[in-house]
mmCIF file with all atom_site columns, C-alpha atoms in Angstrom:
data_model
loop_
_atom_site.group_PDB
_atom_site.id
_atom_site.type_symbol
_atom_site.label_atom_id
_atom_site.label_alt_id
_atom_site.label_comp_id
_atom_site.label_asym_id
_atom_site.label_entity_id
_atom_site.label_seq_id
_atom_site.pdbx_PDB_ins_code
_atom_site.Cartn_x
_atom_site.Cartn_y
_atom_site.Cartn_z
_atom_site.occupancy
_atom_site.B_iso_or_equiv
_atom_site.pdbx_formal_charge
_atom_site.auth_seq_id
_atom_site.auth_comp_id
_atom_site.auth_asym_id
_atom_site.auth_atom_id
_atom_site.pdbx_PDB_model_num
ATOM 1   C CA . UNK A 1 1   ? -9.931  3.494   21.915  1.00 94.00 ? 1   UNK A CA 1
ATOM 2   C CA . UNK A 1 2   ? -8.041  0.463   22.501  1.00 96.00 ? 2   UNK A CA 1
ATOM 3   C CA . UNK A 1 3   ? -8.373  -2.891  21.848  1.00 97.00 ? 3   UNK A CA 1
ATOM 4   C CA . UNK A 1 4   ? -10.801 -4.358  24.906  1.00 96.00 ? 4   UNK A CA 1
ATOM 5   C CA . UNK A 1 5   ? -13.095 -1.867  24.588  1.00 96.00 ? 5   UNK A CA 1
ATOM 6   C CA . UNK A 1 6   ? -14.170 -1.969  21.003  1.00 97.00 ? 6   UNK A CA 1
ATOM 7   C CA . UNK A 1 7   ? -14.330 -5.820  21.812  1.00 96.00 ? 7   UNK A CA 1
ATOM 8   C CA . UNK A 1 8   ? -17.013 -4.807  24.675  1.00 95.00 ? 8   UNK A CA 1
ATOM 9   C CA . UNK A 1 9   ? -18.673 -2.000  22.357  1.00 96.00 ? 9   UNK A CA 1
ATOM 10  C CA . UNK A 1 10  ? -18.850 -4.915  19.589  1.00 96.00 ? 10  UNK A CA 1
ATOM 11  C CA . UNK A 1 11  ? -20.289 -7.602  22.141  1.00 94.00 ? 11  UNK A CA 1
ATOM 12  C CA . UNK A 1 12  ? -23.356 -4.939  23.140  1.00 93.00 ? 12  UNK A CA 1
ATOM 13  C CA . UNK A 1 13  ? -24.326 -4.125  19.126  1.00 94.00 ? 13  UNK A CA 1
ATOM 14  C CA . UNK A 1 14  ? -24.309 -7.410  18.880  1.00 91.00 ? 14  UNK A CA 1
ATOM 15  C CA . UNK A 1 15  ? -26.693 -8.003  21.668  1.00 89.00 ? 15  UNK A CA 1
ATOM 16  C CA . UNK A 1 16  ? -25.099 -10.614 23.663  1.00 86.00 ? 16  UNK A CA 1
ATOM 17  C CA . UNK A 1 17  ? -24.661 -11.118 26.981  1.00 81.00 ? 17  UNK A CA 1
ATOM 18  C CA . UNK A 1 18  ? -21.535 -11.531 29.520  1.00 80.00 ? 18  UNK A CA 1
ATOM 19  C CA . UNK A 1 19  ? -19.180 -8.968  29.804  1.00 85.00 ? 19  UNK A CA 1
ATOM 20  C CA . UNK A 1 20  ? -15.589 -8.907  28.728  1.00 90.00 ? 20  UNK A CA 1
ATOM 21  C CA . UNK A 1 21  ? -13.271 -8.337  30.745  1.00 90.00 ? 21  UNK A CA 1
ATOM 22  C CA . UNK A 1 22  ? -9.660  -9.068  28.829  1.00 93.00 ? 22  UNK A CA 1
ATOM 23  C CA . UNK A 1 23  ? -9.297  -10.443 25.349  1.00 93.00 ? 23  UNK A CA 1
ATOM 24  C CA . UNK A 1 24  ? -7.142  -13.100 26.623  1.00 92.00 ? 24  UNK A CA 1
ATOM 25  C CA . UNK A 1 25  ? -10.182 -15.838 27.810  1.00 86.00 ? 25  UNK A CA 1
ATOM 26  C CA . UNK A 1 26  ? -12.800 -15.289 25.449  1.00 88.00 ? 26  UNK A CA 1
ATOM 27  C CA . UNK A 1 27  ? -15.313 -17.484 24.950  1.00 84.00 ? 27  UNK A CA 1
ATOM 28  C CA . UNK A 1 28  ? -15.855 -19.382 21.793  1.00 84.00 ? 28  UNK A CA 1
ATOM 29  C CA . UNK A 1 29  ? -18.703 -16.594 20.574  1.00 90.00 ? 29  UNK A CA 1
ATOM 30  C CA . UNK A 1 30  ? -16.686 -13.935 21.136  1.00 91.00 ? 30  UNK A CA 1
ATOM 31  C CA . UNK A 1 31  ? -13.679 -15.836 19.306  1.00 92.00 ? 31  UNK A CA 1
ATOM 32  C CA . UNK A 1 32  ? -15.967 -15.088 16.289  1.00 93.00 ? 32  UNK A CA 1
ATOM 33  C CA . UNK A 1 33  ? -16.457 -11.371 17.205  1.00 94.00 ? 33  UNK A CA 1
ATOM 34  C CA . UNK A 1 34  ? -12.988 -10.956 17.480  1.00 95.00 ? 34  UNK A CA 1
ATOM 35  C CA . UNK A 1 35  ? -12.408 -12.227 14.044  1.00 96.00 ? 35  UNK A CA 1
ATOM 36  C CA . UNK A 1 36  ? -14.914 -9.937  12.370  1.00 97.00 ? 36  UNK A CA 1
ATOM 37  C CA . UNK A 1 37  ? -13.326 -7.283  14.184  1.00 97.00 ? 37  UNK A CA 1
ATOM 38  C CA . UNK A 1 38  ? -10.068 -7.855  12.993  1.00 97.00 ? 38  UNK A CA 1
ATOM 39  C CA . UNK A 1 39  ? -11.406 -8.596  9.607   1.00 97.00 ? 39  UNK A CA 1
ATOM 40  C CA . UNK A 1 40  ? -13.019 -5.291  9.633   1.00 98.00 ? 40  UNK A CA 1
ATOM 41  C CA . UNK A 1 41  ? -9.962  -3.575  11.009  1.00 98.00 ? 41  UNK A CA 1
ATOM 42  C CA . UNK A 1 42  ? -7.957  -5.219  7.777   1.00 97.00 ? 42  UNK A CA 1
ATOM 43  C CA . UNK A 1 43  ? -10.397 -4.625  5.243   1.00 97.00 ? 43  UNK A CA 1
ATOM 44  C CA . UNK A 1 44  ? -10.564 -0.806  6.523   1.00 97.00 ? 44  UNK A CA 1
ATOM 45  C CA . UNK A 1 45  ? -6.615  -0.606  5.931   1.00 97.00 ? 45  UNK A CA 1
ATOM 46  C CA . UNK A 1 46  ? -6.253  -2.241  2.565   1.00 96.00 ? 46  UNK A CA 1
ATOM 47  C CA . UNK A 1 47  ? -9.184  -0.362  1.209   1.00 96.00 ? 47  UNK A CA 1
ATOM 48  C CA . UNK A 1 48  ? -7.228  2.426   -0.263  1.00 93.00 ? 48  UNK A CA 1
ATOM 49  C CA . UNK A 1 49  ? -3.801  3.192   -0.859  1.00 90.00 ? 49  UNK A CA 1
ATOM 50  C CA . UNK A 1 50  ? -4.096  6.507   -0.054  1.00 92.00 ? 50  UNK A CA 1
ATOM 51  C CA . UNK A 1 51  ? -5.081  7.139   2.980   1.00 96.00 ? 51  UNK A CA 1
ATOM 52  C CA . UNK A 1 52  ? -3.677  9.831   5.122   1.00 95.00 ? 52  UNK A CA 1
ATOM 53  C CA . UNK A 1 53  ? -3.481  7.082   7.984   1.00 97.00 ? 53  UNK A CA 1
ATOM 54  C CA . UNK A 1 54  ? -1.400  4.589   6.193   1.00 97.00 ? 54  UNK A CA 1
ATOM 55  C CA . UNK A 1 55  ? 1.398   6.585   5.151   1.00 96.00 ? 55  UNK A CA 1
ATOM 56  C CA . UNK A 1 56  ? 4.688   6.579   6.708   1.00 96.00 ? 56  UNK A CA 1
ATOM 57  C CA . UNK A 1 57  ? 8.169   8.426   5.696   1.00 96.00 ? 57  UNK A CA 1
ATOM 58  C CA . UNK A 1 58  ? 11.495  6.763   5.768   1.00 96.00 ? 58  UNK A CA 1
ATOM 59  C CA . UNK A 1 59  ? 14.625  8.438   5.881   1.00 96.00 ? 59  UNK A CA 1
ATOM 60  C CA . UNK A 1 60  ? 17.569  6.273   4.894   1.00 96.00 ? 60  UNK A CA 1
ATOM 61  C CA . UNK A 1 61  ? 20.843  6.145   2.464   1.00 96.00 ? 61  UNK A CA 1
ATOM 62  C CA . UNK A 1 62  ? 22.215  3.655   0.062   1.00 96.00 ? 62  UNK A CA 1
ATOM 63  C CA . UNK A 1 63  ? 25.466  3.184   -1.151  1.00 95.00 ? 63  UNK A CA 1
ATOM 64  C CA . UNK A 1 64  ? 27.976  1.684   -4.192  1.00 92.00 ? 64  UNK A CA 1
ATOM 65  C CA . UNK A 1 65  ? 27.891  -1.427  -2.203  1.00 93.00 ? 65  UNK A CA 1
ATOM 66  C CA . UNK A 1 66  ? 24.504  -1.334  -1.036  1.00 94.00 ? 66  UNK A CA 1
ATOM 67  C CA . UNK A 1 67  ? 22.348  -0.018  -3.604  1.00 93.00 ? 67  UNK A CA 1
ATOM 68  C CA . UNK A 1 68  ? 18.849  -1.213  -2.045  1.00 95.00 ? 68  UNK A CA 1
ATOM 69  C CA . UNK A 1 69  ? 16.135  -0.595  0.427   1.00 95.00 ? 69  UNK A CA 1
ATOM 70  C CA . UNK A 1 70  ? 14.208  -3.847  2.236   1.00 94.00 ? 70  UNK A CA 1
ATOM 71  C CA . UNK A 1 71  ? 11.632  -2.847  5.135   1.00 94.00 ? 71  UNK A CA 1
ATOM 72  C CA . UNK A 1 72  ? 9.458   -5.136  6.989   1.00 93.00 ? 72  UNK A CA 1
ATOM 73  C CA . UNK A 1 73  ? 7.322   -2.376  7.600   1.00 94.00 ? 73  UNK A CA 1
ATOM 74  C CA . UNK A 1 74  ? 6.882   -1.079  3.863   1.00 96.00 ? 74  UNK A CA 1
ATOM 75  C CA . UNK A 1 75  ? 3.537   -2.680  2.524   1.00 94.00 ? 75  UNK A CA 1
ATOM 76  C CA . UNK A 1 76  ? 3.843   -0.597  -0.880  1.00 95.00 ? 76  UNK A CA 1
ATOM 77  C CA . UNK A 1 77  ? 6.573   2.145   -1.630  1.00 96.00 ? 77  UNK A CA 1
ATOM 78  C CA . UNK A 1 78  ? 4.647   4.982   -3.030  1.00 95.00 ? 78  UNK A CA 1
ATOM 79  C CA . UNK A 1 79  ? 7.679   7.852   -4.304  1.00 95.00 ? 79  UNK A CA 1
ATOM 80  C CA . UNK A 1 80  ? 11.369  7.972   -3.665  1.00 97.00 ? 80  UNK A CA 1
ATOM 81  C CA . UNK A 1 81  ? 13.345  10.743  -3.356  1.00 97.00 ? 81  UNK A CA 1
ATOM 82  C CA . UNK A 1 82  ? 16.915  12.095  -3.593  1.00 96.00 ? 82  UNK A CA 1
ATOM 83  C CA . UNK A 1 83  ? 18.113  15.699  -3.228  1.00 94.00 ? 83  UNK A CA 1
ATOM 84  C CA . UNK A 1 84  ? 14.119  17.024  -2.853  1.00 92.00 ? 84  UNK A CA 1
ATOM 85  C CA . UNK A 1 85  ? 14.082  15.460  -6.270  1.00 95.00 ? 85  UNK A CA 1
ATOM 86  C CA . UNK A 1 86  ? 11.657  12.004  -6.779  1.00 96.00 ? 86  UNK A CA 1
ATOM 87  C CA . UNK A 1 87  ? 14.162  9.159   -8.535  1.00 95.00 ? 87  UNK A CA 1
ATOM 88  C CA . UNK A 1 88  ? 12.058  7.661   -11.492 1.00 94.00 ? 88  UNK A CA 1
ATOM 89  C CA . UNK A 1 89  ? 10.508  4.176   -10.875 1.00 95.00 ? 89  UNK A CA 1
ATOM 90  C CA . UNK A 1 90  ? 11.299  1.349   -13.621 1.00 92.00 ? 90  UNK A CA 1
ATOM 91  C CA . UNK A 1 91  ? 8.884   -1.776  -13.704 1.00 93.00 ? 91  UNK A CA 1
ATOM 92  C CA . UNK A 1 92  ? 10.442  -5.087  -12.561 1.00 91.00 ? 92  UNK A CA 1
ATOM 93  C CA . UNK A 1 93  ? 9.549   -6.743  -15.856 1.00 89.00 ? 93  UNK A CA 1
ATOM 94  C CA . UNK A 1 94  ? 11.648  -4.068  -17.541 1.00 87.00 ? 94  UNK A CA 1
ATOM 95  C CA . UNK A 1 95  ? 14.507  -3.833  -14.992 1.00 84.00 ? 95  UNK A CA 1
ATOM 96  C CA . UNK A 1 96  ? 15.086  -7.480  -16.106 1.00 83.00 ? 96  UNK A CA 1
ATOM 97  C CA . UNK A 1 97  ? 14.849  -7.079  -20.182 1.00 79.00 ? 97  UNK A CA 1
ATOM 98  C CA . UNK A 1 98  ? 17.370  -4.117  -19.978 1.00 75.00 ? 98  UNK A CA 1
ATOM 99  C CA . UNK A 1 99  ? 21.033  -3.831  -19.008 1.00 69.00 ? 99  UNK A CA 1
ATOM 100 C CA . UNK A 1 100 ? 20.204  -0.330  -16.673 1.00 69.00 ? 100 UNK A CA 1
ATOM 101 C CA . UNK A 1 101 ? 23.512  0.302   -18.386 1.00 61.00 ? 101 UNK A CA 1
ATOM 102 C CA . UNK A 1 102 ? 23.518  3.669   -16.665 1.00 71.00 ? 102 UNK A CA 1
ATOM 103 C CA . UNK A 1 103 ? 27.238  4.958   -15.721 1.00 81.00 ? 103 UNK A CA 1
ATOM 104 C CA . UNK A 1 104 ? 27.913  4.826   -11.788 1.00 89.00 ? 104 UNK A CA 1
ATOM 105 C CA . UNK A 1 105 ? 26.519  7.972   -9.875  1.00 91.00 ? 105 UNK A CA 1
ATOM 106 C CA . UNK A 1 106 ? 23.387  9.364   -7.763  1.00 94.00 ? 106 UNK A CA 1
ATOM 107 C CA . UNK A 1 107 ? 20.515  7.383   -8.025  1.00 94.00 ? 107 UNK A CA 1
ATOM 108 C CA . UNK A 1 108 ? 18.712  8.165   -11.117 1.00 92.00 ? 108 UNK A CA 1
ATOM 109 C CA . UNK A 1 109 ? 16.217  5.528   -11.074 1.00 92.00 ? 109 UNK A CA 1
ATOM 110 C CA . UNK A 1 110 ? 15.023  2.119   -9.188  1.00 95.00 ? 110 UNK A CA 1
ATOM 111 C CA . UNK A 1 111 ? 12.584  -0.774  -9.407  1.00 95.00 ? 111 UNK A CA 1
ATOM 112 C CA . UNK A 1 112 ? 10.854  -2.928  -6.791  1.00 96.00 ? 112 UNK A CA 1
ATOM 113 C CA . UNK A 1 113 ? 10.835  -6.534  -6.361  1.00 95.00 ? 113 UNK A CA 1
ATOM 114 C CA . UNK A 1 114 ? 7.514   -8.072  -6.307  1.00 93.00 ? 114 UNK A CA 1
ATOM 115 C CA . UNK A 1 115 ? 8.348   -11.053 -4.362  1.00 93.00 ? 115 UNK A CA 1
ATOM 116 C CA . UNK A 1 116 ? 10.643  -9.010  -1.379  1.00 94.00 ? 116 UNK A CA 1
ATOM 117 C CA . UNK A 1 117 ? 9.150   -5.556  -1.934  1.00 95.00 ? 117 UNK A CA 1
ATOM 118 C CA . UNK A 1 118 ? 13.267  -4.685  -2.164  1.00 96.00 ? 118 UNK A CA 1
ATOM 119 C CA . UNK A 1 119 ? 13.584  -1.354  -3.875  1.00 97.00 ? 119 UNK A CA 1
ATOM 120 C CA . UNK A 1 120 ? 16.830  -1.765  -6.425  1.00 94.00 ? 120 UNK A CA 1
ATOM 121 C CA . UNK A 1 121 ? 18.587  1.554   -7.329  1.00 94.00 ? 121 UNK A CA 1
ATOM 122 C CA . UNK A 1 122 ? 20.839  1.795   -10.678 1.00 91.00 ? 122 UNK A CA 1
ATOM 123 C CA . UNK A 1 123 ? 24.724  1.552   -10.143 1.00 90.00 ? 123 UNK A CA 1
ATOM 124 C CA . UNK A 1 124 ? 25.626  4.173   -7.434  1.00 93.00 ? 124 UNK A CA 1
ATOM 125 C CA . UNK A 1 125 ? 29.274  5.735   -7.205  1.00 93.00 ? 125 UNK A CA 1
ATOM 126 C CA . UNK A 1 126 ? 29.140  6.978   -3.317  1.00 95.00 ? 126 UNK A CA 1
ATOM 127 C CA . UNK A 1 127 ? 26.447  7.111   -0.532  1.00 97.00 ? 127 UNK A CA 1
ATOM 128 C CA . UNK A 1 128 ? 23.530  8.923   -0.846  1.00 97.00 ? 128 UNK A CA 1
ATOM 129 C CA . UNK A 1 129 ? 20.532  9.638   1.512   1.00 97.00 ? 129 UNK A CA 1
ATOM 130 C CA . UNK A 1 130 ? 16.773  8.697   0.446   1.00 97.00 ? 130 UNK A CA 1
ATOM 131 C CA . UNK A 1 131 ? 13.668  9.850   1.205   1.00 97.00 ? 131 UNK A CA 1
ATOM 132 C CA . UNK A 1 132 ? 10.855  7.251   0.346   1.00 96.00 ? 132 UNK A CA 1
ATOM 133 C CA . UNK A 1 133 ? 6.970   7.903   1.454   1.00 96.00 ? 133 UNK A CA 1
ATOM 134 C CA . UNK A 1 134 ? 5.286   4.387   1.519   1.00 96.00 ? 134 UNK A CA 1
ATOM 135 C CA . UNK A 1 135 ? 2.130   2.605   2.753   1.00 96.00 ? 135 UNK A CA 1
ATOM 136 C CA . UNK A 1 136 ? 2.605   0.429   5.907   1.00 96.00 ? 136 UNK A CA 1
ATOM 137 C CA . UNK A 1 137 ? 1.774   -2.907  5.934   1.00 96.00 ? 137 UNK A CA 1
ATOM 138 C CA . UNK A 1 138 ? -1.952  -3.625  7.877   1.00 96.00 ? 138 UNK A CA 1
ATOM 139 C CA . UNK A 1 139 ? -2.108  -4.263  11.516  1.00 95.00 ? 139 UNK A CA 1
ATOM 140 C CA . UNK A 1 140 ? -3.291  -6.326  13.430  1.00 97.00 ? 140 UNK A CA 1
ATOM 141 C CA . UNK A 1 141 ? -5.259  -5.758  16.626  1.00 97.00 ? 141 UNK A CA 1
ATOM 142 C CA . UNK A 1 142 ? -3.838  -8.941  19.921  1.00 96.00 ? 142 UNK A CA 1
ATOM 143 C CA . UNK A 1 143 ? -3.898  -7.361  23.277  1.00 96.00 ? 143 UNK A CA 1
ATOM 144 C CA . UNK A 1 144 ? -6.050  -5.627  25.520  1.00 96.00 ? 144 UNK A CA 1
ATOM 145 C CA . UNK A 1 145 ? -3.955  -2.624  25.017  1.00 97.00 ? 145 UNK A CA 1
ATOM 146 C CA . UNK A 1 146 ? -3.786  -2.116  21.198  1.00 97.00 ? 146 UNK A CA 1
ATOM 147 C CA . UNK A 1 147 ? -4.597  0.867   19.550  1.00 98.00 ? 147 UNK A CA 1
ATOM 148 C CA . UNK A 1 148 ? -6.055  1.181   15.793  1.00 97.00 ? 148 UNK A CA 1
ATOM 149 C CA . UNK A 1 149 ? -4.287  3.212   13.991  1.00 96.00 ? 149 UNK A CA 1
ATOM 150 C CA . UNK A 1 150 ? -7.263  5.291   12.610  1.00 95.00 ? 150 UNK A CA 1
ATOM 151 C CA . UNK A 1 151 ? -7.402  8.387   14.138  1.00 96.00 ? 151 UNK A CA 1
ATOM 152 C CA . UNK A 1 152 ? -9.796  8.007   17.446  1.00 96.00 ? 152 UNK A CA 1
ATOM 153 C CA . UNK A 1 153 ? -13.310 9.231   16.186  1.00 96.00 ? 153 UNK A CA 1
ATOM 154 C CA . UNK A 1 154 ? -13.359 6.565   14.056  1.00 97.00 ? 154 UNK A CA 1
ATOM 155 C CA . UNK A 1 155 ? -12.613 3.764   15.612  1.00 98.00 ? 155 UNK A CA 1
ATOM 156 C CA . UNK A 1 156 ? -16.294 3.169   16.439  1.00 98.00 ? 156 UNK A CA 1
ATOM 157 C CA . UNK A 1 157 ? -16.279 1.896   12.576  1.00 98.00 ? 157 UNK A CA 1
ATOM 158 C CA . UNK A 1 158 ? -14.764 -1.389  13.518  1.00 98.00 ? 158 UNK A CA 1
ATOM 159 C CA . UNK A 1 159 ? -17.657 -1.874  15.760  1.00 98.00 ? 159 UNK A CA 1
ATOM 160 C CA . UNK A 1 160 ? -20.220 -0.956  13.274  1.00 98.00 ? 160 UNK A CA 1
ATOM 161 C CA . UNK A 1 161 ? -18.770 -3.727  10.526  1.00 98.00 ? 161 UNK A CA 1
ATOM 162 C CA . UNK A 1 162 ? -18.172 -6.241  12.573  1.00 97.00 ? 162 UNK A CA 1
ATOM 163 C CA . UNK A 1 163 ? -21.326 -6.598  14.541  1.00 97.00 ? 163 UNK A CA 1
ATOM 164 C CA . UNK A 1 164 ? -22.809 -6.275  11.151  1.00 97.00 ? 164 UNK A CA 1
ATOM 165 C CA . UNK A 1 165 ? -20.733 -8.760  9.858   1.00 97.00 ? 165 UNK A CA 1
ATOM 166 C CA . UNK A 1 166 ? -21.482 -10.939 12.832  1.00 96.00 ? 166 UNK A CA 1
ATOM 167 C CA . UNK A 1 167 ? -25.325 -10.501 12.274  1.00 95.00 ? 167 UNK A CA 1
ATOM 168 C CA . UNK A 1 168 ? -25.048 -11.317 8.524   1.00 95.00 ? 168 UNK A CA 1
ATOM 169 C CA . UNK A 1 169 ? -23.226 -14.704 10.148  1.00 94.00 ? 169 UNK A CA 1
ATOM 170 C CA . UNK A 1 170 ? -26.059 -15.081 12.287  1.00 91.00 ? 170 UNK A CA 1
ATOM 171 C CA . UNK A 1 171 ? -28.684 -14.623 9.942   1.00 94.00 ? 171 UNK A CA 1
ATOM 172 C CA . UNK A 1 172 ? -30.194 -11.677 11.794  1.00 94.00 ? 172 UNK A CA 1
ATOM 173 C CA . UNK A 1 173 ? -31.023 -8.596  9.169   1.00 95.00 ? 173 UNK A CA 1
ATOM 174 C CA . UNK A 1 174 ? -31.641 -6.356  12.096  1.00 95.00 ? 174 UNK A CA 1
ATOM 175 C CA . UNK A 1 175 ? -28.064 -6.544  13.522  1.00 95.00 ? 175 UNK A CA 1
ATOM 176 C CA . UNK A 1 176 ? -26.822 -6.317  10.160  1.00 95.00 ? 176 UNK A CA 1
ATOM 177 C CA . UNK A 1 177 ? -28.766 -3.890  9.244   1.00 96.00 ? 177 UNK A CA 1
ATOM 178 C CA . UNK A 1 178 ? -28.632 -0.838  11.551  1.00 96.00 ? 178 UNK A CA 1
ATOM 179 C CA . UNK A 1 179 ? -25.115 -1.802  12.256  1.00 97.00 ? 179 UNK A CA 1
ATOM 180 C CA . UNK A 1 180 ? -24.310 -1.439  8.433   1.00 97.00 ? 180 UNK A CA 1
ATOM 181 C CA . UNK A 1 181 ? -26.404 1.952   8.486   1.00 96.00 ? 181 UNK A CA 1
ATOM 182 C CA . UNK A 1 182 ? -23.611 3.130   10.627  1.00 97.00 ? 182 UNK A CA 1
ATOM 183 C CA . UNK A 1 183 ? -20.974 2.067   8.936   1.00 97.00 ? 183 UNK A CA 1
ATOM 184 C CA . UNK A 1 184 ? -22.082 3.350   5.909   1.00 96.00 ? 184 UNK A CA 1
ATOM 185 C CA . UNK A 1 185 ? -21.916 6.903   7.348   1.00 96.00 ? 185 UNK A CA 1
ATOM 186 C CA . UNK A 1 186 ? -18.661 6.500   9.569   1.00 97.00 ? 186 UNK A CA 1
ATOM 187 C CA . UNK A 1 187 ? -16.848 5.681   6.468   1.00 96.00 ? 187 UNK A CA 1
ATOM 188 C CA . UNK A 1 188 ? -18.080 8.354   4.370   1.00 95.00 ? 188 UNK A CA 1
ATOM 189 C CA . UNK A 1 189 ? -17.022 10.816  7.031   1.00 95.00 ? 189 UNK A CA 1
ATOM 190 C CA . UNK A 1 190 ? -13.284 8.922   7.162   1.00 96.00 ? 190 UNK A CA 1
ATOM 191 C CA . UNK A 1 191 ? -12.783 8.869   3.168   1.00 95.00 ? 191 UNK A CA 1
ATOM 192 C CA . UNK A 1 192 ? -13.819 12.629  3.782   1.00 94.00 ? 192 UNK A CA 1
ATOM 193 C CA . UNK A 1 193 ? -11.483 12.954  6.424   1.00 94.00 ? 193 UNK A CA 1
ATOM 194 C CA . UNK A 1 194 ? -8.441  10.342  5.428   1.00 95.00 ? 194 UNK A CA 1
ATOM 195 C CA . UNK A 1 195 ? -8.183  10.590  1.622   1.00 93.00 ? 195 UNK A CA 1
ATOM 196 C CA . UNK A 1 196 ? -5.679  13.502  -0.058  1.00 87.00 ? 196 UNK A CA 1
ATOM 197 C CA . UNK A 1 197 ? -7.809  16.300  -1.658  1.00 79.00 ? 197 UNK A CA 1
ATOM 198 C CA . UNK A 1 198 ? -6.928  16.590  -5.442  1.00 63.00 ? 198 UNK A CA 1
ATOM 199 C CA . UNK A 1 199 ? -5.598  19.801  -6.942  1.00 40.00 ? 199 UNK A CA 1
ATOM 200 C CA . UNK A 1 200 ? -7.718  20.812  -9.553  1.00 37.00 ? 200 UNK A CA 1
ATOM 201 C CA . UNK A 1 201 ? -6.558  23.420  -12.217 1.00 42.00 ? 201 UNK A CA 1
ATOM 202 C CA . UNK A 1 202 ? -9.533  25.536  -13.341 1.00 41.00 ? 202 UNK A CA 1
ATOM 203 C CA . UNK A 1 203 ? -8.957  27.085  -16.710 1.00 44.00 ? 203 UNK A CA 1
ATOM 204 C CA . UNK A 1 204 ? -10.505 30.328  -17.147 1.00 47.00 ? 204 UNK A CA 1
ATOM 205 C CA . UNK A 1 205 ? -13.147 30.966  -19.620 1.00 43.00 ? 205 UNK A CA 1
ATOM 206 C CA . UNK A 1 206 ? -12.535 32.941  -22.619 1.00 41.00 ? 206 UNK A CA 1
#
């Protein structure tokens, strides 16, 4: 569902009138909807770092002369890998008390700036390739043409929170209210949907 027409779902739960017909001339109410959509579309992404959605998989190399990683795209690196085999993360704060005074060769190990998000790899000898799985940096929905990135069933969920959101603004309980009710439900179906299931080792009984 793209962008215009979760703005004219939105505009209906939220029981105005006037149609919309591009998100380029709204008026100054639905300036506000649009917000709360938007909001809702954020809020949805950062929730969790895990979901399915969210991640992404770069495939890249560093060198001896270039022994980092910096991508606008990359909102938090989640593993790194070299040779099928995931490179062990360091903390910043202990990247910078220690010399890393590993001996040049495949990368063994790397940290992350906080401020950049630039991964740092110890002292390389050659060029290697790296595969990192990280969390994309949130979205944001613009033209009448923009897609969410949630998978398509539950995209109605941005309509649910913001008209709710819009009716808690208003100071009207029902909007918020049976808007929220469907929200509520949407998103339990998505964490059921979107989050990793968890391996769980059952130990048999003696």
């Amino acid at each position: 569902m793209h962008y215009l027409r979760i703005m004219q779902l939105t505009n209906m739960a939220c029981g105005l009138q006037g149609d919309i017909d591009t998100v380029n001339n709204l008026k100054d109410i639905q300036r506000n909807i649009a917000e709360f959509v938007n909001l809702a579309y954020y809020d949805i992404q950062v929730m969790r770092d895990d979901w399915k959605f969210m991640q992404r998989t770069l495939v890249t190399s560093v060198s001896n002369t270039n022994a980092t990683i910096l991508n606008a795209n990359v909102g938090k690196w989640v593993k790194l890998y070299y040779n099928n085999r995931e490179v062990r993360f360091v903390p910043y704060d202990e990247y910078l008390t220690s010399e890393w005074a590993v001996a040049p060769g495949p990368p063994k190990m790397y940290t992350v700036v906080p401020e950049t998000n630039q991964v740092i790899f110890n002292n390389l000898d050659d060029t290697y390739p790296i595969k990192a799985r990280y969390v994309t940096v949130p979205g944001v929905l613009g033209a009448d043409s923009d897609v969410p990135i949630l998978p398509i069933r539950f995209h109605n969920i941005l309509v649910y929170k913001a008209a709710s959101d819009f009716g808690s603004w208003l100071g009207n309980p029902e909007i918020e209210d049976r808007n929220m009710t469907k929200y509520d439900t949407l998103l339990l179906q998505l964490k059921r949907s979107e989050i990793p299931s968890k391996m769980v080792n059952i130990v048999p009984m003696a």
